[in-house]
């Protein structure tokens, strides 16, 4: 039987993770060719692995040798460096072999057919087996570095454009949106003038992002004044959402859901195609 993996020391150089396995009663294990003892599964670098120990060697091994292989159980592929070591009963290295940058695919195994002579393991003078006849094997694997997160500052242009939204001091266009009442509201407000809500904008932004809105404004007054346009068929709150989107803003999901038809109709009217796809 094989004991579960326990933490152990790692090879020098770089970051490695190690797993220690105990093959109990090694002298009595089956030595039939190609017969192996599998360790418990272990995880490293997010992938599943097994250590396979062949007490009588695998088919490519010369008689009398113990083979050791690392088997990859996960899907896909991974390239990694690894080392297999045999410790004596004093936890000193007695045998170690290392492989650099082997490529593992699904159900792929790499290792050594002639890892160590079986007679060396059984030689009491080498103190490899402990008093209970247990063989200790350590698998160490190079730990993949986590990708470094690079700080990329937000492009300030987006914020600069959003800050210009409805900014009267820099605008050269004014949309006057008529607040049309519902029939019930209108009955009680017949004598009141229609209320207007003003939205200030910039011709150069409209020309790039909403040409049909820009076309409503014509050209600026000859004296450098502000061009004006009247909007009578879109509610002020809907027009505000549309203009905010033109300036690069995001309409809150709850508003999109509540006013979906009105927003889509306005986007369609002014050919703001991307907003229709939100």
PDB file of C-alpha atoms in Angstrom:
ATOM      1  CA  UNK A   1       0.000   0.000   0.000  1.00  0.00           C
ATOM      2  CA  UNK A   2       0.994   3.614  -0.456  1.00  0.00           C
ATOM      3  CA  UNK A   3       0.669   6.345   2.135  1.00  0.00           C
ATOM      4  CA  UNK A   4      -0.947   9.689   1.302  1.00  0.00           C
ATOM      5  CA  UNK A   5       1.255  12.597   0.205  1.00  0.00           C
ATOM      6  CA  UNK A   6       2.845  14.676   2.918  1.00  0.00           C
ATOM      7  CA  UNK A   7       4.755  17.961   2.619  1.00  0.00           C
ATOM      8  CA  UNK A   8       8.474  17.664   2.105  1.00  0.00           C
ATOM      9  CA  UNK A   9      11.489  19.803   1.284  1.00  0.00           C
ATOM     10  CA  UNK A  10      11.916  21.094  -2.282  1.00  0.00           C
ATOM     11  CA  UNK A  11      14.876  21.102  -4.642  1.00  0.00           C
ATOM     12  CA  UNK A  12      17.005  24.185  -4.625  1.00  0.00           C
ATOM     13  CA  UNK A  13      16.463  26.876  -7.239  1.00  0.00           C
ATOM     14  CA  UNK A  14      13.087  28.313  -8.213  1.00  0.00           C
ATOM     15  CA  UNK A  15       9.785  27.558  -6.557  1.00  0.00           C
ATOM     16  CA  UNK A  16       8.895  23.893  -6.270  1.00  0.00           C
ATOM     17  CA  UNK A  17       6.147  21.944  -4.559  1.00  0.00           C
ATOM     18  CA  UNK A  18       6.896  18.498  -3.153  1.00  0.00           C
ATOM     19  CA  UNK A  19       4.826  15.428  -2.320  1.00  0.00           C
ATOM     20  CA  UNK A  20       6.115  12.549  -0.239  1.00  0.00           C
ATOM     21  CA  UNK A  21       4.826   8.995  -0.647  1.00  0.00           C
ATOM     22  CA  UNK A  22       5.434   5.883   1.435  1.00  0.00           C
ATOM     23  CA  UNK A  23       5.430   2.472  -0.265  1.00  0.00           C
ATOM     24  CA  UNK A  24       4.908   0.057   2.616  1.00  0.00           C
ATOM     25  CA  UNK A  25       6.433  -3.455   2.722  1.00  0.00           C
ATOM     26  CA  UNK A  26       8.411  -2.770  -0.418  1.00  0.00           C
ATOM     27  CA  UNK A  27      10.202  -6.148  -0.351  1.00  0.00           C
ATOM     28  CA  UNK A  28       6.882  -7.964  -0.702  1.00  0.00           C
ATOM     29  CA  UNK A  29       5.480  -5.924  -3.599  1.00  0.00           C
ATOM     30  CA  UNK A  30       4.724  -7.732  -6.856  1.00  0.00           C
ATOM     31  CA  UNK A  31       7.755  -7.666  -9.175  1.00  0.00           C
ATOM     32  CA  UNK A  32       5.960  -8.797 -12.316  1.00  0.00           C
ATOM     33  CA  UNK A  33       7.165  -6.826 -15.327  1.00  0.00           C
ATOM     34  CA  UNK A  34       4.964  -3.796 -16.102  1.00  0.00           C
ATOM     35  CA  UNK A  35       3.116  -4.109 -12.819  1.00  0.00           C
ATOM     36  CA  UNK A  36       3.013  -0.777 -11.010  1.00  0.00           C
ATOM     37  CA  UNK A  37       1.873   0.654  -7.705  1.00  0.00           C
ATOM     38  CA  UNK A  38       0.107   4.020  -8.066  1.00  0.00           C
ATOM     39  CA  UNK A  39       0.322   6.745  -5.460  1.00  0.00           C
ATOM     40  CA  UNK A  40      -2.785   8.645  -4.379  1.00  0.00           C
ATOM     41  CA  UNK A  41      -3.698  11.436  -6.789  1.00  0.00           C
ATOM     42  CA  UNK A  42      -2.157  14.799  -6.040  1.00  0.00           C
ATOM     43  CA  UNK A  43      -2.658  18.292  -7.432  1.00  0.00           C
ATOM     44  CA  UNK A  44      -0.017  20.711  -8.631  1.00  0.00           C
ATOM     45  CA  UNK A  45      -0.408  23.770 -10.857  1.00  0.00           C
ATOM     46  CA  UNK A  46      -4.126  23.071 -10.996  1.00  0.00           C
ATOM     47  CA  UNK A  47      -3.613  19.626 -12.583  1.00  0.00           C
ATOM     48  CA  UNK A  48      -3.975  16.065 -11.306  1.00  0.00           C
ATOM     49  CA  UNK A  49      -1.013  13.648 -11.166  1.00  0.00           C
ATOM     50  CA  UNK A  50       0.042  10.156 -10.104  1.00  0.00           C
ATOM     51  CA  UNK A  51       3.414   8.658  -9.255  1.00  0.00           C
ATOM     52  CA  UNK A  52       3.758   5.151 -10.716  1.00  0.00           C
ATOM     53  CA  UNK A  53       6.355   2.859  -9.188  1.00  0.00           C
ATOM     54  CA  UNK A  54       7.234  -0.435 -10.940  1.00  0.00           C
ATOM     55  CA  UNK A  55       8.929  -2.697  -8.326  1.00  0.00           C
ATOM     56  CA  UNK A  56       9.917  -5.191 -11.066  1.00  0.00           C
ATOM     57  CA  UNK A  57      10.511  -2.576 -13.773  1.00  0.00           C
ATOM     58  CA  UNK A  58       8.426  -1.693 -16.800  1.00  0.00           C
ATOM     59  CA  UNK A  59       8.825  -3.351 -20.202  1.00  0.00           C
ATOM     60  CA  UNK A  60      11.804  -1.218 -21.301  1.00  0.00           C
ATOM     61  CA  UNK A  61      13.752  -1.774 -18.092  1.00  0.00           C
ATOM     62  CA  UNK A  62      16.607  -4.189 -17.620  1.00  0.00           C
ATOM     63  CA  UNK A  63      15.802  -6.930 -15.161  1.00  0.00           C
ATOM     64  CA  UNK A  64      16.544  -5.945 -11.594  1.00  0.00           C
ATOM     65  CA  UNK A  65      15.650  -2.277 -11.958  1.00  0.00           C
ATOM     66  CA  UNK A  66      12.804  -0.322 -10.419  1.00  0.00           C
ATOM     67  CA  UNK A  67      11.049   2.122 -12.770  1.00  0.00           C
ATOM     68  CA  UNK A  68       9.414   5.414 -11.759  1.00  0.00           C
ATOM     69  CA  UNK A  69       7.013   7.496 -13.852  1.00  0.00           C
ATOM     70  CA  UNK A  70       4.927  10.621 -13.391  1.00  0.00           C
ATOM     71  CA  UNK A  71       1.478  10.359 -14.981  1.00  0.00           C
ATOM     72  CA  UNK A  72      -0.677  13.312 -16.037  1.00  0.00           C
ATOM     73  CA  UNK A  73      -4.410  12.825 -15.460  1.00  0.00           C
ATOM     74  CA  UNK A  74      -5.936  16.147 -16.497  1.00  0.00           C
ATOM     75  CA  UNK A  75      -7.249  17.345 -19.843  1.00  0.00           C
ATOM     76  CA  UNK A  76      -5.188  19.464 -22.223  1.00  0.00           C
ATOM     77  CA  UNK A  77      -1.442  19.743 -21.914  1.00  0.00           C
ATOM     78  CA  UNK A  78       1.157  21.259 -19.636  1.00  0.00           C
ATOM     79  CA  UNK A  79       4.914  21.759 -19.785  1.00  0.00           C
ATOM     80  CA  UNK A  80       6.689  21.339 -16.451  1.00  0.00           C
ATOM     81  CA  UNK A  81       9.944  20.360 -14.761  1.00  0.00           C
ATOM     82  CA  UNK A  82       9.928  17.693 -12.074  1.00  0.00           C
ATOM     83  CA  UNK A  83      12.183  15.566  -9.903  1.00  0.00           C
ATOM     84  CA  UNK A  84      11.760  12.162  -8.248  1.00  0.00           C
ATOM     85  CA  UNK A  85      13.883  11.311  -5.204  1.00  0.00           C
ATOM     86  CA  UNK A  86      14.278   8.307  -2.951  1.00  0.00           C
ATOM     87  CA  UNK A  87      15.043   9.062   0.687  1.00  0.00           C
ATOM     88  CA  UNK A  88      16.746   6.794   3.174  1.00  0.00           C
ATOM     89  CA  UNK A  89      15.333   6.210   6.622  1.00  0.00           C
ATOM     90  CA  UNK A  90      17.218   9.261   7.875  1.00  0.00           C
ATOM     91  CA  UNK A  91      15.475  11.405   5.212  1.00  0.00           C
ATOM     92  CA  UNK A  92      18.648  11.920   3.209  1.00  0.00           C
ATOM     93  CA  UNK A  93      18.569  11.747  -0.592  1.00  0.00           C
ATOM     94  CA  UNK A  94      19.787   8.389  -1.874  1.00  0.00           C
ATOM     95  CA  UNK A  95      18.723   8.675  -5.503  1.00  0.00           C
ATOM     96  CA  UNK A  96      17.383  11.616  -7.498  1.00  0.00           C
ATOM     97  CA  UNK A  97      16.533  12.174 -11.139  1.00  0.00           C
ATOM     98  CA  UNK A  98      15.231  15.340 -12.717  1.00  0.00           C
ATOM     99  CA  UNK A  99      13.544  16.195 -16.011  1.00  0.00           C
ATOM    100  CA  UNK A 100      13.235  19.715 -17.378  1.00  0.00           C
ATOM    101  CA  UNK A 101      10.316  21.029 -19.402  1.00  0.00           C
ATOM    102  CA  UNK A 102       8.624  17.791 -20.376  1.00  0.00           C
ATOM    103  CA  UNK A 103       5.329  18.209 -22.237  1.00  0.00           C
ATOM    104  CA  UNK A 104       2.461  16.206 -20.732  1.00  0.00           C
ATOM    105  CA  UNK A 105      -0.778  15.539 -22.613  1.00  0.00           C
ATOM    106  CA  UNK A 106      -3.899  13.659 -21.503  1.00  0.00           C
ATOM    107  CA  UNK A 107      -2.900  10.253 -20.034  1.00  0.00           C
ATOM    108  CA  UNK A 108       0.755  10.966 -20.846  1.00  0.00           C
ATOM    109  CA  UNK A 109       3.506   9.721 -18.577  1.00  0.00           C
ATOM    110  CA  UNK A 110       7.206  10.537 -18.388  1.00  0.00           C
ATOM    111  CA  UNK A 111       9.886   8.968 -16.230  1.00  0.00           C
ATOM    112  CA  UNK A 112      12.782   6.542 -15.994  1.00  0.00           C
ATOM    113  CA  UNK A 113      12.754   2.789 -16.720  1.00  0.00           C
ATOM    114  CA  UNK A 114      16.081   2.391 -14.843  1.00  0.00           C
ATOM    115  CA  UNK A 115      15.412   4.613 -11.863  1.00  0.00           C
ATOM    116  CA  UNK A 116      17.253   2.560  -9.243  1.00  0.00           C
ATOM    117  CA  UNK A 117      18.464  -0.976  -8.769  1.00  0.00           C
ATOM    118  CA  UNK A 118      16.085  -3.082  -6.710  1.00  0.00           C
ATOM    119  CA  UNK A 119      19.080  -4.643  -4.946  1.00  0.00           C
ATOM    120  CA  UNK A 120      20.191  -1.180  -3.780  1.00  0.00           C
ATOM    121  CA  UNK A 121      16.816  -0.601  -2.153  1.00  0.00           C
ATOM    122  CA  UNK A 122      16.928  -3.965  -0.397  1.00  0.00           C
ATOM    123  CA  UNK A 123      20.577  -3.562   0.705  1.00  0.00           C
ATOM    124  CA  UNK A 124      20.290  -2.985   4.461  1.00  0.00           C
ATOM    125  CA  UNK A 125      23.677  -1.264   4.552  1.00  0.00           C
ATOM    126  CA  UNK A 126      22.232   1.597   2.445  1.00  0.00           C
ATOM    127  CA  UNK A 127      19.471   2.234   5.001  1.00  0.00           C
ATOM    128  CA  UNK A 128      16.906   3.029   2.298  1.00  0.00           C
ATOM    129  CA  UNK A 129      14.026   1.074   3.810  1.00  0.00           C
ATOM    130  CA  UNK A 130      12.948   2.011   7.303  1.00  0.00           C
ATOM    131  CA  UNK A 131      12.470  -0.495  10.122  1.00  0.00           C
ATOM    132  CA  UNK A 132       9.007  -1.366   8.783  1.00  0.00           C
ATOM    133  CA  UNK A 133      10.282  -1.957   5.255  1.00  0.00           C
ATOM    134  CA  UNK A 134       8.791   1.272   3.895  1.00  0.00           C
ATOM    135  CA  UNK A 135      10.251   3.027   0.845  1.00  0.00           C
ATOM    136  CA  UNK A 136       9.924   6.821   0.832  1.00  0.00           C
ATOM    137  CA  UNK A 137       9.707   8.574  -2.551  1.00  0.00           C
ATOM    138  CA  UNK A 138       9.386  12.322  -3.079  1.00  0.00           C
ATOM    139  CA  UNK A 139       7.975  13.978  -6.200  1.00  0.00           C
ATOM    140  CA  UNK A 140       8.851  17.643  -6.641  1.00  0.00           C
ATOM    141  CA  UNK A 141       7.358  19.830  -9.348  1.00  0.00           C
ATOM    142  CA  UNK A 142       8.176  23.320 -10.478  1.00  0.00           C
ATOM    143  CA  UNK A 143       5.412  25.739  -9.555  1.00  0.00           C
ATOM    144  CA  UNK A 144       4.109  27.851 -12.414  1.00  0.00           C
ATOM    145  CA  UNK A 145       4.394  31.548 -11.746  1.00  0.00           C
ATOM    146  CA  UNK A 146       1.113  33.383 -11.492  1.00  0.00           C
ATOM    147  CA  UNK A 147       0.795  35.869 -14.330  1.00  0.00           C
ATOM    148  CA  UNK A 148       1.843  39.312 -13.190  1.00  0.00           C
ATOM    149  CA  UNK A 149      -0.992  41.765 -13.132  1.00  0.00           C
ATOM    150  CA  UNK A 150       0.122  44.861 -14.981  1.00  0.00           C
ATOM    151  CA  UNK A 151      -1.549  48.077 -13.943  1.00  0.00           C
ATOM    152  CA  UNK A 152      -2.956  49.828 -16.978  1.00  0.00           C
ATOM    153  CA  UNK A 153      -4.470  53.192 -16.124  1.00  0.00           C
ATOM    154  CA  UNK A 154      -7.860  54.026 -17.582  1.00  0.00           C
ATOM    155  CA  UNK A 155      -7.792  56.122 -20.703  1.00  0.00           C
ATOM    156  CA  UNK A 156      -8.542  59.662 -19.428  1.00  0.00           C
ATOM    157  CA  UNK A 157     -10.274  60.566 -22.698  1.00  0.00           C
ATOM    158  CA  UNK A 158     -13.417  58.672 -21.692  1.00  0.00           C
ATOM    159  CA  UNK A 159     -13.746  60.628 -18.447  1.00  0.00           C
ATOM    160  CA  UNK A 160     -12.939  63.901 -20.197  1.00  0.00           C
ATOM    161  CA  UNK A 161     -15.755  63.351 -22.697  1.00  0.00           C
ATOM    162  CA  UNK A 162     -18.208  62.320 -19.965  1.00  0.00           C
ATOM    163  CA  UNK A 163     -17.301  65.451 -18.005  1.00  0.00           C
ATOM    164  CA  UNK A 164     -18.393  67.506 -21.019  1.00  0.00           C
ATOM    165  CA  UNK A 165     -21.903  66.074 -20.885  1.00  0.00           C
ATOM    166  CA  UNK A 166     -24.478  68.879 -20.556  1.00  0.00           C
ATOM    167  CA  UNK A 167     -21.685  71.371 -19.858  1.00  0.00           C
ATOM    168  CA  UNK A 168     -23.149  74.749 -20.841  1.00  0.00           C
ATOM    169  CA  UNK A 169     -19.834  76.572 -20.577  1.00  0.00           C
ATOM    170  CA  UNK A 170     -18.205  74.612 -23.409  1.00  0.00           C
ATOM    171  CA  UNK A 171     -21.279  73.576 -25.430  1.00  0.00           C
ATOM    172  CA  UNK A 172     -22.216  75.081 -28.794  1.00  0.00           C
ATOM    173  CA  UNK A 173     -25.585  73.306 -29.167  1.00  0.00           C
ATOM    174  CA  UNK A 174     -28.727  73.406 -27.031  1.00  0.00           C
ATOM    175  CA  UNK A 175     -31.535  70.898 -27.346  1.00  0.00           C
ATOM    176  CA  UNK A 176     -34.828  72.130 -25.943  1.00  0.00           C
ATOM    177  CA  UNK A 177     -36.897  69.066 -25.143  1.00  0.00           C
ATOM    178  CA  UNK A 178     -40.625  69.650 -24.749  1.00  0.00           C
ATOM    179  CA  UNK A 179     -42.079  67.908 -21.741  1.00  0.00           C
ATOM    180  CA  UNK A 180     -45.305  66.628 -23.268  1.00  0.00           C
ATOM    181  CA  UNK A 181     -47.845  65.661 -20.615  1.00  0.00           C
ATOM    182  CA  UNK A 182     -50.111  62.680 -20.677  1.00  0.00           C
ATOM    183  CA  UNK A 183     -53.763  63.446 -21.601  1.00  0.00           C
ATOM    184  CA  UNK A 184     -54.828  63.352 -17.936  1.00  0.00           C
ATOM    185  CA  UNK A 185     -52.023  65.698 -16.909  1.00  0.00           C
ATOM    186  CA  UNK A 186     -52.687  67.989 -19.840  1.00  0.00           C
ATOM    187  CA  UNK A 187     -56.366  68.471 -18.771  1.00  0.00           C
ATOM    188  CA  UNK A 188     -55.255  70.193 -15.621  1.00  0.00           C
ATOM    189  CA  UNK A 189     -52.456  72.207 -17.229  1.00  0.00           C
ATOM    190  CA  UNK A 190     -54.172  73.733 -20.256  1.00  0.00           C
ATOM    191  CA  UNK A 191     -53.356  77.235 -19.192  1.00  0.00           C
ATOM    192  CA  UNK A 192     -49.739  76.505 -18.413  1.00  0.00           C
ATOM    193  CA  UNK A 193     -47.046  76.891 -21.039  1.00  0.00           C
ATOM    194  CA  UNK A 194     -45.334  73.719 -22.118  1.00  0.00           C
ATOM    195  CA  UNK A 195     -42.267  73.114 -19.991  1.00  0.00           C
ATOM    196  CA  UNK A 196     -38.879  72.766 -21.660  1.00  0.00           C
ATOM    197  CA  UNK A 197     -35.816  70.914 -20.487  1.00  0.00           C
ATOM    198  CA  UNK A 198     -32.529  72.083 -21.979  1.00  0.00           C
ATOM    199  CA  UNK A 199     -29.584  69.831 -22.774  1.00  0.00           C
ATOM    200  CA  UNK A 200     -26.276  71.302 -23.883  1.00  0.00           C
ATOM    201  CA  UNK A 201     -24.028  69.435 -26.278  1.00  0.00           C
ATOM    202  CA  UNK A 202     -21.033  69.745 -28.577  1.00  0.00           C
ATOM    203  CA  UNK A 203     -21.257  69.651 -32.345  1.00  0.00           C
ATOM    204  CA  UNK A 204     -18.011  67.759 -32.858  1.00  0.00           C
ATOM    205  CA  UNK A 205     -19.158  64.912 -30.563  1.00  0.00           C
ATOM    206  CA  UNK A 206     -22.583  64.738 -32.193  1.00  0.00           C
ATOM    207  CA  UNK A 207     -21.089  64.630 -35.683  1.00  0.00           C
ATOM    208  CA  UNK A 208     -18.955  61.628 -34.728  1.00  0.00           C
ATOM    209  CA  UNK A 209     -21.432  59.694 -32.601  1.00  0.00           C
ATOM    210  CA  UNK A 210     -24.937  60.888 -33.534  1.00  0.00           C
ATOM    211  CA  UNK A 211     -24.902  62.607 -36.945  1.00  0.00           C
ATOM    212  CA  UNK A 212     -28.687  62.831 -37.106  1.00  0.00           C
ATOM    213  CA  UNK A 213     -28.771  64.810 -33.861  1.00  0.00           C
ATOM    214  CA  UNK A 214     -26.028  67.052 -35.225  1.00  0.00           C
ATOM    215  CA  UNK A 215     -28.043  67.661 -38.384  1.00  0.00           C
ATOM    216  CA  UNK A 216     -30.990  68.943 -36.320  1.00  0.00           C
ATOM    217  CA  UNK A 217     -28.871  71.815 -35.063  1.00  0.00           C
ATOM    218  CA  UNK A 218     -27.847  73.260 -38.411  1.00  0.00           C
ATOM    219  CA  UNK A 219     -24.912  75.619 -38.023  1.00  0.00           C
ATOM    220  CA  UNK A 220     -24.031  77.963 -35.207  1.00  0.00           C
ATOM    221  CA  UNK A 221     -25.358  81.505 -35.299  1.00  0.00           C
ATOM    222  CA  UNK A 222     -23.197  83.841 -37.333  1.00  0.00           C
ATOM    223  CA  UNK A 223     -22.361  85.872 -34.223  1.00  0.00           C
ATOM    224  CA  UNK A 224     -20.887  82.818 -32.531  1.00  0.00           C
ATOM    225  CA  UNK A 225     -23.970  82.103 -30.456  1.00  0.00           C
ATOM    226  CA  UNK A 226     -25.330  78.700 -29.569  1.00  0.00           C
ATOM    227  CA  UNK A 227     -27.288  76.689 -32.104  1.00  0.00           C
ATOM    228  CA  UNK A 228     -30.633  75.399 -30.883  1.00  0.00           C
ATOM    229  CA  UNK A 229     -32.912  72.522 -31.782  1.00  0.00           C
ATOM    230  CA  UNK A 230     -36.336  71.577 -30.502  1.00  0.00           C
ATOM    231  CA  UNK A 231     -37.192  67.987 -29.586  1.00  0.00           C
ATOM    232  CA  UNK A 232     -40.918  67.350 -29.311  1.00  0.00           C
ATOM    233  CA  UNK A 233     -41.308  63.596 -29.664  1.00  0.00           C
ATOM    234  CA  UNK A 234     -38.930  62.241 -26.992  1.00  0.00           C
ATOM    235  CA  UNK A 235     -39.410  62.659 -23.247  1.00  0.00           C
ATOM    236  CA  UNK A 236     -36.688  64.635 -21.446  1.00  0.00           C
ATOM    237  CA  UNK A 237     -35.584  61.720 -19.249  1.00  0.00           C
ATOM    238  CA  UNK A 238     -35.320  59.443 -22.313  1.00  0.00           C
ATOM    239  CA  UNK A 239     -33.427  62.090 -24.289  1.00  0.00           C
ATOM    240  CA  UNK A 240     -31.032  62.492 -21.376  1.00  0.00           C
ATOM    241  CA  UNK A 241     -30.263  58.744 -21.416  1.00  0.00           C
ATOM    242  CA  UNK A 242     -29.691  58.847 -25.190  1.00  0.00           C
ATOM    243  CA  UNK A 243     -27.398  61.883 -25.027  1.00  0.00           C
ATOM    244  CA  UNK A 244     -25.506  60.397 -22.061  1.00  0.00           C
ATOM    245  CA  UNK A 245     -24.875  57.256 -24.139  1.00  0.00           C
ATOM    246  CA  UNK A 246     -23.629  59.405 -27.054  1.00  0.00           C
ATOM    247  CA  UNK A 247     -21.024  60.868 -24.687  1.00  0.00           C
ATOM    248  CA  UNK A 248     -19.796  57.399 -23.750  1.00  0.00           C
ATOM    249  CA  UNK A 249     -21.891  56.840 -20.647  1.00  0.00           C
ATOM    250  CA  UNK A 250     -23.667  53.636 -19.678  1.00  0.00           C
ATOM    251  CA  UNK A 251     -27.394  53.564 -19.114  1.00  0.00           C
ATOM    252  CA  UNK A 252     -28.184  51.667 -15.877  1.00  0.00           C
ATOM    253  CA  UNK A 253     -29.657  48.223 -16.470  1.00  0.00           C
ATOM    254  CA  UNK A 254     -32.782  48.995 -14.456  1.00  0.00           C
ATOM    255  CA  UNK A 255     -33.432  52.073 -16.602  1.00  0.00           C
ATOM    256  CA  UNK A 256     -32.896  50.089 -19.789  1.00  0.00           C
ATOM    257  CA  UNK A 257     -35.387  47.513 -18.570  1.00  0.00           C
ATOM    258  CA  UNK A 258     -37.985  50.046 -17.393  1.00  0.00           C
ATOM    259  CA  UNK A 259     -37.818  52.303 -20.453  1.00  0.00           C
ATOM    260  CA  UNK A 260     -36.693  49.779 -23.052  1.00  0.00           C
ATOM    261  CA  UNK A 261     -39.273  50.691 -25.717  1.00  0.00           C
ATOM    262  CA  UNK A 262     -38.837  54.458 -25.382  1.00  0.00           C
ATOM    263  CA  UNK A 263     -35.029  54.223 -25.436  1.00  0.00           C
ATOM    264  CA  UNK A 264     -34.985  51.879 -28.433  1.00  0.00           C
ATOM    265  CA  UNK A 265     -37.464  54.079 -30.307  1.00  0.00           C
ATOM    266  CA  UNK A 266     -35.294  57.147 -29.662  1.00  0.00           C
ATOM    267  CA  UNK A 267     -32.121  55.293 -30.668  1.00  0.00           C
ATOM    268  CA  UNK A 268     -33.864  54.183 -33.850  1.00  0.00           C
ATOM    269  CA  UNK A 269     -35.116  57.692 -34.597  1.00  0.00           C
ATOM    270  CA  UNK A 270     -31.615  59.184 -34.321  1.00  0.00           C
ATOM    271  CA  UNK A 271     -29.764  56.158 -35.817  1.00  0.00           C
ATOM    272  CA  UNK A 272     -27.757  55.450 -32.684  1.00  0.00           C
ATOM    273  CA  UNK A 273     -27.269  51.837 -33.710  1.00  0.00           C
ATOM    274  CA  UNK A 274     -25.119  50.559 -30.837  1.00  0.00           C
ATOM    275  CA  UNK A 275     -27.654  51.701 -28.252  1.00  0.00           C
ATOM    276  CA  UNK A 276     -30.307  49.578 -29.973  1.00  0.00           C
ATOM    277  CA  UNK A 277     -28.071  46.561 -29.376  1.00  0.00           C
ATOM    278  CA  UNK A 278     -27.620  47.131 -25.639  1.00  0.00           C
TER     279      UNK A 278
END
